[in-house]
Coordinates of C-alpha atoms and ligand atoms in Angstrom, one line a residue:
M652 CA 20.1 -5.2 -39.1
T653 CA 19.2 -8.5 -37.4
A654 CA 17.9 -11.2 -39.6
L655 CA 15.1 -12.9 -37.8
T656 CA 14.7 -16.6 -37.9
L657 CA 11.4 -18.3 -38.5
S658 CA 10.8 -19.1 -34.9
S659 CA 11.2 -15.5 -33.7
A660 CA 9.3 -14.0 -36.7
G661 CA 6.5 -16.5 -36.0
R662 CA 6.0 -15.3 -32.5
K663 CA 3.8 -12.5 -33.6
T664 CA 1.5 -14.8 -35.7
L665 CA -1.0 -16.8 -33.8
Y666 CA -3.0 -19.6 -35.3
R667 CA -6.7 -20.3 -34.4
W668 CA -9.3 -22.7 -35.7
Q669 CA -12.0 -20.2 -35.5
R670 CA -12.5 -16.5 -35.0
A671 CA -12.6 -15.4 -31.4
P672 CA -14.3 -12.2 -30.0
L673 CA -12.1 -9.1 -30.3
E674 CA -11.3 -9.1 -26.6
D675 CA -9.9 -12.6 -26.7
S676 CA -7.7 -11.6 -29.7
L677 CA -6.4 -8.6 -27.9
R678 CA -5.7 -10.6 -24.8
A679 CA -3.8 -13.2 -26.9
L680 CA -1.7 -10.5 -28.5
I681 CA -1.1 -8.6 -25.2
P682 CA -1.0 -11.5 -22.6
Q683 CA 0.0 -9.2 -19.7
W684 CA -3.5 -7.9 -19.7
G685 CA -4.6 -11.2 -18.4
D686 CA -8.3 -11.3 -17.4
Q687 CA -8.6 -7.6 -16.5
P688 CA -11.7 -5.9 -18.0
L689 CA -11.1 -4.1 -21.2
S690 CA -13.0 -1.0 -22.3
I691 CA -13.1 -0.8 -26.2
I692 CA -14.6 1.7 -28.6
S693 CA -14.6 0.5 -32.2
E694 CA -15.3 2.3 -35.4
D695 CA -15.1 1.1 -39.1
L696 CA -12.7 2.8 -41.4
D697 CA -13.1 3.1 -45.2
S698 CA -11.7 0.3 -47.2
N699 CA -12.2 -0.8 -50.8
A700 CA -9.9 -3.6 -51.4
S701 CA -11.2 -6.9 -52.6
F702 CA -10.9 -9.7 -50.0
V703 CA -10.9 -7.2 -47.1
N704 CA -13.8 -7.9 -44.8
Y705 CA -13.3 -4.7 -42.8
V706 CA -10.8 -2.3 -41.3
R707 CA -11.5 -1.1 -37.8
H708 CA -10.1 1.4 -35.4
H709 CA -10.2 0.4 -31.8
R710 CA -9.6 2.7 -28.8
I711 CA -8.7 0.6 -25.8
I712 CA -8.0 1.7 -22.2
D713 CA -4.9 -0.2 -21.2
P714 CA -6.0 -1.9 -18.0
I715 CA -2.5 -1.7 -16.6
T716 CA -1.4 1.9 -17.4
G717 CA -4.9 3.5 -17.8
K718 CA -3.6 5.0 -21.1
T719 CA -5.5 4.9 -24.3
L720 CA -4.1 2.5 -26.9
E721 CA -5.3 3.0 -30.5
C722 CA -5.0 0.2 -33.0
V723 CA -6.3 -0.9 -36.3
E724 CA -7.7 -4.3 -37.1
K725 CA -7.7 -5.4 -40.7
S726 CA -9.6 -8.6 -41.6
I727 CA -8.6 -10.2 -44.9
R728 CA -10.6 -13.2 -46.3
K729 CA -8.6 -16.2 -47.4
L730 CA -9.2 -17.9 -50.7
A731 CA -8.8 -21.7 -50.4
F732 CA -7.2 -21.2 -47.0
V733 CA -4.3 -19.3 -48.6
G734 CA -3.1 -16.4 -46.4
S735 CA -3.1 -12.8 -47.6
Q736 CA -0.1 -11.1 -49.1
E737 CA -0.2 -8.5 -46.3
A738 CA -0.2 -11.1 -43.5
R739 CA 2.8 -12.7 -45.1
F740 CA 4.6 -9.4 -45.3
H741 CA 4.1 -9.0 -41.5
R742 CA 5.4 -12.5 -40.9
A743 CA 8.7 -11.4 -42.5
E744 CA 9.2 -9.3 -39.4
G745 CA 12.3 -7.2 -39.2
M746 CA 12.6 -6.7 -42.9
L747 CA 12.5 -2.9 -42.7
E748 CA 14.2 -2.6 -39.3
G749 CA 16.4 0.5 -39.1
S750 CA 14.4 2.4 -41.7
A751 CA 14.9 6.2 -41.2
H752 CA 13.0 7.7 -44.1
F753 CA 9.7 5.7 -44.0
H754 CA 8.0 5.0 -40.7
H755 CA 5.8 1.9 -40.1
P756 CA 3.1 1.6 -37.5
T757 CA 4.1 -1.2 -35.1
C758 CA 2.4 -4.5 -36.0
L759 CA 0.9 -5.9 -32.7
G760 CA 0.4 -9.2 -34.3
V761 CA -1.4 -11.4 -36.8
I762 CA -4.1 -14.0 -36.1
E763 CA -4.6 -16.6 -38.7
T764 CA -7.7 -18.7 -38.9
P765 CA -8.5 -21.0 -41.9
W766 CA -10.8 -18.3 -43.2
E767 CA -9.2 -15.0 -42.5
S768 CA -6.1 -13.1 -41.4
L769 CA -6.6 -10.5 -38.7
I770 CA -3.8 -8.0 -38.7
F771 CA -3.4 -5.6 -35.7
T772 CA -1.3 -2.5 -36.1
A773 CA -0.9 0.8 -34.3
F774 CA -3.1 3.6 -35.4
V775 CA -1.4 6.5 -37.2
R776 CA -2.9 10.0 -36.9
G777 CA -1.6 12.2 -39.7
K778 CA -2.4 14.0 -43.0
P779 CA -2.5 12.4 -46.4
P780 CA 0.3 14.0 -48.5
R781 CA 0.0 15.7 -51.9
M782 CA 1.6 12.9 -53.9
H783 CA 3.5 15.0 -56.5
A784 CA 4.9 17.2 -53.7
I785 CA 6.6 14.2 -52.0
A786 CA 8.6 12.8 -54.9
R787 CA 12.0 13.4 -53.3
Q788 CA 10.9 12.1 -49.9
L789 CA 9.5 9.0 -51.5
A790 CA 12.7 8.5 -53.6
Q791 CA 14.7 8.5 -50.4
G792 CA 12.3 6.2 -48.6
I793 CA 12.0 3.7 -51.5
A794 CA 15.8 3.6 -52.1
E795 CA 16.3 2.9 -48.4
Q796 CA 13.6 0.3 -48.3
E797 CA 15.1 -1.5 -51.3
Q798 CA 18.4 -1.6 -49.6
L799 CA 17.2 -2.8 -46.2
S800 CA 14.9 -5.4 -47.6
H801 CA 17.5 -6.7 -50.1
D802 CA 19.9 -7.2 -47.3
Y803 CA 17.2 -9.0 -45.2
L804 CA 16.2 -11.3 -48.2
V805 CA 19.7 -12.4 -48.9
A806 CA 20.3 -13.2 -45.2
Q807 CA 17.2 -15.4 -44.8
P808 CA 17.5 -19.0 -43.8
M809 CA 16.2 -21.7 -46.1
Q810 CA 13.0 -22.1 -44.0
Q811 CA 11.8 -18.8 -45.2
A812 CA 12.3 -19.7 -48.9
P813 CA 8.7 -21.0 -49.5
L814 CA 7.2 -17.8 -48.0
L815 CA 9.4 -15.6 -50.0
W816 CA 9.0 -17.7 -53.2
S817 CA 5.2 -17.3 -52.9
M818 CA 5.4 -13.5 -52.6
D819 CA 7.6 -13.1 -55.7
F820 CA 6.3 -10.7 -58.3
Y821 CA 6.9 -13.3 -61.0
R822 CA 4.5 -15.9 -59.7
P823 CA 1.5 -16.5 -62.1
W824 CA -1.1 -15.5 -59.5
F825 CA 0.2 -12.0 -59.6
L826 CA 1.2 -11.8 -63.3
L827 CA -2.2 -12.9 -64.5
R828 CA -4.0 -10.1 -62.8
P829 CA -5.6 -7.6 -65.0
R830 CA -3.5 -4.7 -63.7
F831 CA -0.4 -6.3 -65.3
N832 CA -2.2 -6.9 -68.6
F833 CA -3.1 -3.8 -70.5
E834 CA -3.7 -5.7 -73.8
R835 CA -7.1 -6.8 -72.8
H836 CA -8.3 -3.2 -72.8
L837 CA -7.0 -2.2 -76.2
S838 CA -10.3 -3.0 -77.9
H839 CA -11.9 -0.1 -76.0
L840 CA -9.4 2.2 -77.5
E841 CA -10.0 0.7 -80.9
A842 CA -13.7 1.4 -80.5
L843 CA -13.0 5.0 -79.5
G844 CA -10.7 5.4 -82.5
R845 CA -13.7 4.4 -84.7
E846 CA -15.8 7.2 -83.1
D847 CA -13.2 9.9 -82.8
V848 CA -10.5 10.3 -85.5
C849 CA -8.0 11.8 -83.0
F850 CA -7.8 8.4 -81.3
A851 CA -7.7 6.3 -84.5
G852 CA -4.7 4.0 -84.9
L853 CA -3.5 4.5 -81.3
A854 CA -4.4 1.0 -80.1
Q855 CA -2.4 -0.5 -82.9
R856 CA 0.6 1.5 -82.1
L857 CA 0.3 0.8 -78.3
K858 CA 0.3 -2.9 -79.1
S859 CA 4.0 -2.6 -79.8
F860 CA 4.6 -2.3 -76.1
T861 CA 3.7 -6.0 -75.6
P862 CA 7.0 -7.5 -76.9
M863 CA 9.0 -4.6 -75.4
L864 CA 7.5 -5.3 -71.9
R865 CA 8.1 -9.0 -72.3
G866 CA 11.8 -8.3 -72.8
M867 CA 11.9 -5.9 -69.9
A868 CA 10.2 -8.4 -67.6
K869 CA 12.7 -11.0 -68.5
Q870 CA 15.6 -8.7 -67.8
A871 CA 14.2 -7.4 -64.5
R872 CA 13.6 -10.9 -63.2
Q873 CA 17.4 -11.4 -63.0
S874 CA 18.0 -8.3 -61.0
P875 CA 18.3 -7.9 -57.2
R876 CA 15.3 -8.8 -55.2
C877 CA 13.7 -6.5 -52.5
I878 CA 10.3 -5.8 -51.0
S879 CA 8.1 -3.6 -53.2
H880 CA 5.0 -2.0 -51.7
M881 CA 3.5 -1.3 -55.1
D882 CA 0.7 0.9 -53.8
Y883 CA 1.8 4.5 -53.2
L884 CA -1.5 6.3 -53.0
R885 CA -2.6 9.2 -50.8
K886 CA -4.7 7.0 -48.6
N887 CA -1.9 4.7 -47.9
L888 CA 0.5 7.4 -46.6
F889 CA 0.4 9.8 -43.6
V890 CA 2.5 12.8 -42.9
V891 CA 3.2 13.1 -39.2
K892 CA 5.6 16.0 -38.3
N893 CA 7.0 16.0 -41.8
Q894 CA 7.7 12.3 -41.7
L895 CA 6.1 9.7 -43.9
H896 CA 4.2 6.8 -42.5
V897 CA 3.4 3.9 -44.8
I898 CA 0.5 1.5 -44.4
D899 CA -1.3 -1.1 -46.5
W900 CA 1.0 -3.8 -47.7
S901 CA -1.8 -5.6 -49.5
E902 CA -0.1 -5.2 -52.9
A903 CA 3.4 -5.9 -51.6
K904 CA 5.6 -8.4 -53.3
V905 CA 9.1 -9.6 -53.4
G906 CA 9.9 -7.4 -56.4
R907 CA 13.1 -6.0 -57.9
V908 CA 15.1 -2.9 -57.3
G909 CA 13.4 0.0 -59.1
F910 CA 9.8 -1.5 -59.1
D911 CA 8.4 0.8 -56.4
G912 CA 9.5 4.0 -58.2
G913 CA 7.7 2.8 -61.3
A914 CA 4.6 2.0 -59.2
Y915 CA 4.6 5.5 -57.7
L916 CA 5.2 7.3 -61.0
G917 CA 2.6 5.1 -62.7
S918 CA -0.1 6.1 -60.2
L919 CA 1.0 9.8 -60.5
F920 CA 0.7 9.6 -64.3
R921 CA -2.8 8.3 -63.8
R922 CA -4.0 11.1 -61.6
K923 CA -2.1 14.2 -62.6
D924 CA -1.9 16.4 -65.7
M925 CA 1.3 16.0 -67.7
K926 CA 3.0 19.1 -66.4
V927 CA 2.8 18.1 -62.8
F928 CA 3.7 14.5 -63.6
I929 CA 6.8 15.4 -65.7
A930 CA 8.1 17.8 -62.9
A931 CA 7.5 15.2 -60.1
Q932 CA 9.1 12.5 -62.2
A933 CA 12.3 14.5 -62.8
E934 CA 12.5 15.2 -59.0
F935 CA 12.0 11.6 -58.1
I936 CA 14.5 10.3 -60.6
E937 CA 17.1 12.8 -59.7
T938 CA 16.9 12.1 -56.0
Y939 CA 16.7 8.3 -56.5
R940 CA 19.8 8.3 -58.7
A941 CA 21.6 10.3 -56.0
V942 CA 20.7 8.1 -53.0
L943 CA 20.4 4.6 -54.5
S944 CA 22.8 2.2 -52.7
S945 CA 26.0 1.6 -54.6
K946 CA 25.2 -2.1 -54.2
F947 CA 22.7 -1.7 -57.0
D948 CA 23.4 -0.9 -60.6
C949 CA 21.5 2.4 -61.1
D950 CA 20.8 1.9 -64.8
E951 CA 19.4 -1.5 -64.1
A952 CA 17.1 0.0 -61.3
L953 CA 15.9 2.7 -63.7
R954 CA 15.2 0.1 -66.4
N955 CA 13.1 -1.8 -63.9
L956 CA 11.4 1.5 -62.8
H957 CA 10.5 2.1 -66.4
Y958 CA 9.1 -1.4 -66.8
I959 CA 6.7 -1.1 -63.8
F960 CA 5.8 2.5 -64.8
L961 CA 4.8 1.3 -68.3
L962 CA 2.8 -1.7 -67.0
T963 CA 0.9 0.6 -64.5
A964 CA 0.4 3.6 -66.8
L965 CA -0.8 1.6 -69.8
Y966 CA -3.2 -0.4 -67.7
H967 CA -4.7 2.7 -66.0
S968 CA -5.0 4.8 -69.1
L969 CA -6.6 2.0 -71.1
R970 CA -9.3 0.8 -68.6
P971 CA -12.8 1.4 -69.8
E972 CA -13.4 3.2 -66.5
T973 CA -10.7 5.7 -67.3
L974 CA -12.1 6.3 -70.8
A975 CA -15.6 6.9 -69.3
E976 CA -14.2 9.2 -66.6
Y977 CA -12.2 11.4 -69.0
R978 CA -15.2 11.6 -71.3
E979 CA -17.6 12.6 -68.5
R980 CA -15.2 15.3 -67.3
E981 CA -14.6 16.5 -70.8
R982 CA -10.9 15.8 -70.5
M983 CA -10.4 13.7 -73.6
P984 CA -7.5 16.0 -74.9
L985 CA -5.6 15.2 -71.7
L986 CA -6.1 11.5 -72.3
L987 CA -4.8 11.8 -75.8
Q988 CA -1.8 13.7 -74.5
K989 CA -1.1 10.8 -72.2
Y990 CA -1.3 8.2 -74.9
E991 CA 1.0 10.3 -77.1
Y992 CA 3.5 10.6 -74.1
L993 CA 3.5 6.8 -73.7
L994 CA 4.1 6.3 -77.4
T995 CA 7.2 8.5 -77.1
L996 CA 8.6 5.8 -74.8
L997 CA 8.5 3.0 -77.4
Ligands
ATP1740 N1 -2.5 2.0 -39.1 C1 -3.4 2.8 -39.5 N2 -3.5 4.0 -38.9 C2 -4.5 5.0 -39.3 N3 -5.4 4.7 -40.3 C3 -5.3 3.5 -40.8 C4 -4.3 2.5 -40.5 N4 -4.6 1.4 -41.2 C5 -5.6 1.7 -42.0 N5 -6.0 2.9 -41.8 C6 -7.2 3.6 -42.5 O1 -8.0 2.6 -43.1 C7 -8.1 2.7 -44.5 C8 -8.1 1.3 -45.1 O2 -6.9 0.6 -44.7 P1 -6.0 -0.2 -45.7 O3 -5.5 0.8 -46.7 O4 -5.0 -1.0 -45.0 O5 -7.1 -1.2 -46.3 P2 -7.5 -1.5 -47.8 O6 -8.7 -2.4 -47.7 O7 -6.3 -1.9 -48.6 O8 -8.1 -0.2 -48.3 P3 -7.9 0.5 -49.8 O9 -8.2 -0.5 -50.8 O10 -9.1 1.5 -49.7 O11 -6.6 1.1 -49.8 C9 -6.8 3.4 -44.8 O12 -6.9 4.1 -46.1 C10 -6.6 4.4 -43.6 O13 -7.4 5.6 -43.8
MG1741 MG1 -5.3 1.3 -48.6

């Protein structure tokens, strides 16, 4: 794999003082189009993330070849002129070069203004996967991604250090986010315990995860770095001819080996019943163990996986929205089962 220098990686990022019309942006990214007239049909795509202004699908007739080019434009608001995590990921171009298990739509380029990042990528047409059914495929993709990105990170020149430092999982602007702090939601479970005796005392017992997670975080911090996507949801994956295409790097961080497995299993735990979760977890871990690069210590990676799994699973199962949803659907016994499962991991 070729490690890119800042200057070549920077070629795909253009800086502008203000936002230009779409046509101008496209011409800047594809200069060979010159002044030829462009025919564009645009359509908004669903998007929920905070800071995302819009995600748009554009169908453009290439004025040179006459062929249709389909791309996606994602506009992300900046906070105090600070660029988005996703734009930074795309700046680290070449990080996942050579990946065989995961496929990534080509990034046509990123346009940065002081107020937003515009990310242009190729449009992928495919089906969303059944998340529990792709445990083995994900384990292979994640293990490969961890190895490729680890190699890339260690080969980076000093100029890249500030960018990569700012993307590190351990920066306070990530760690302070609610999704990594389940404790703040324990009061809702305490209240539930006062109403329903089956839930009594659970919040107190779950509190014991706090010191345990602190220890795991400290240990993980010293382990090998790699890129971690952190958002393995149905809507961020496409199956095209049995191959997995991955999009949406808005949660990506410079994480540690094992983190992505934990993120996947955490979101599976949130959405599935225990039987489906346990079976997919076993498949994922079995494959991950088998394919993880020998550069990494497998026990260390699995400890890290466990750390992110617990952070994610605790947060999601304690959010007031989750309690309300299970109550509404009359699925409180399943929620109780999930708390009991988590407590076995203490
Ligand atoms: N390259 C692409 N090809 C096909 N569809 C895409 C592509 N990029 C985005 N989409 C569609 O647009 C949706 C939103 O894009 P994306 O996930 O990047 O934004 P988001 O704001 O993080 O959304 P969310 O929070 O809903 O995940 C995706 O779920 C997908 O359906
Ligand atoms: Mg998404």
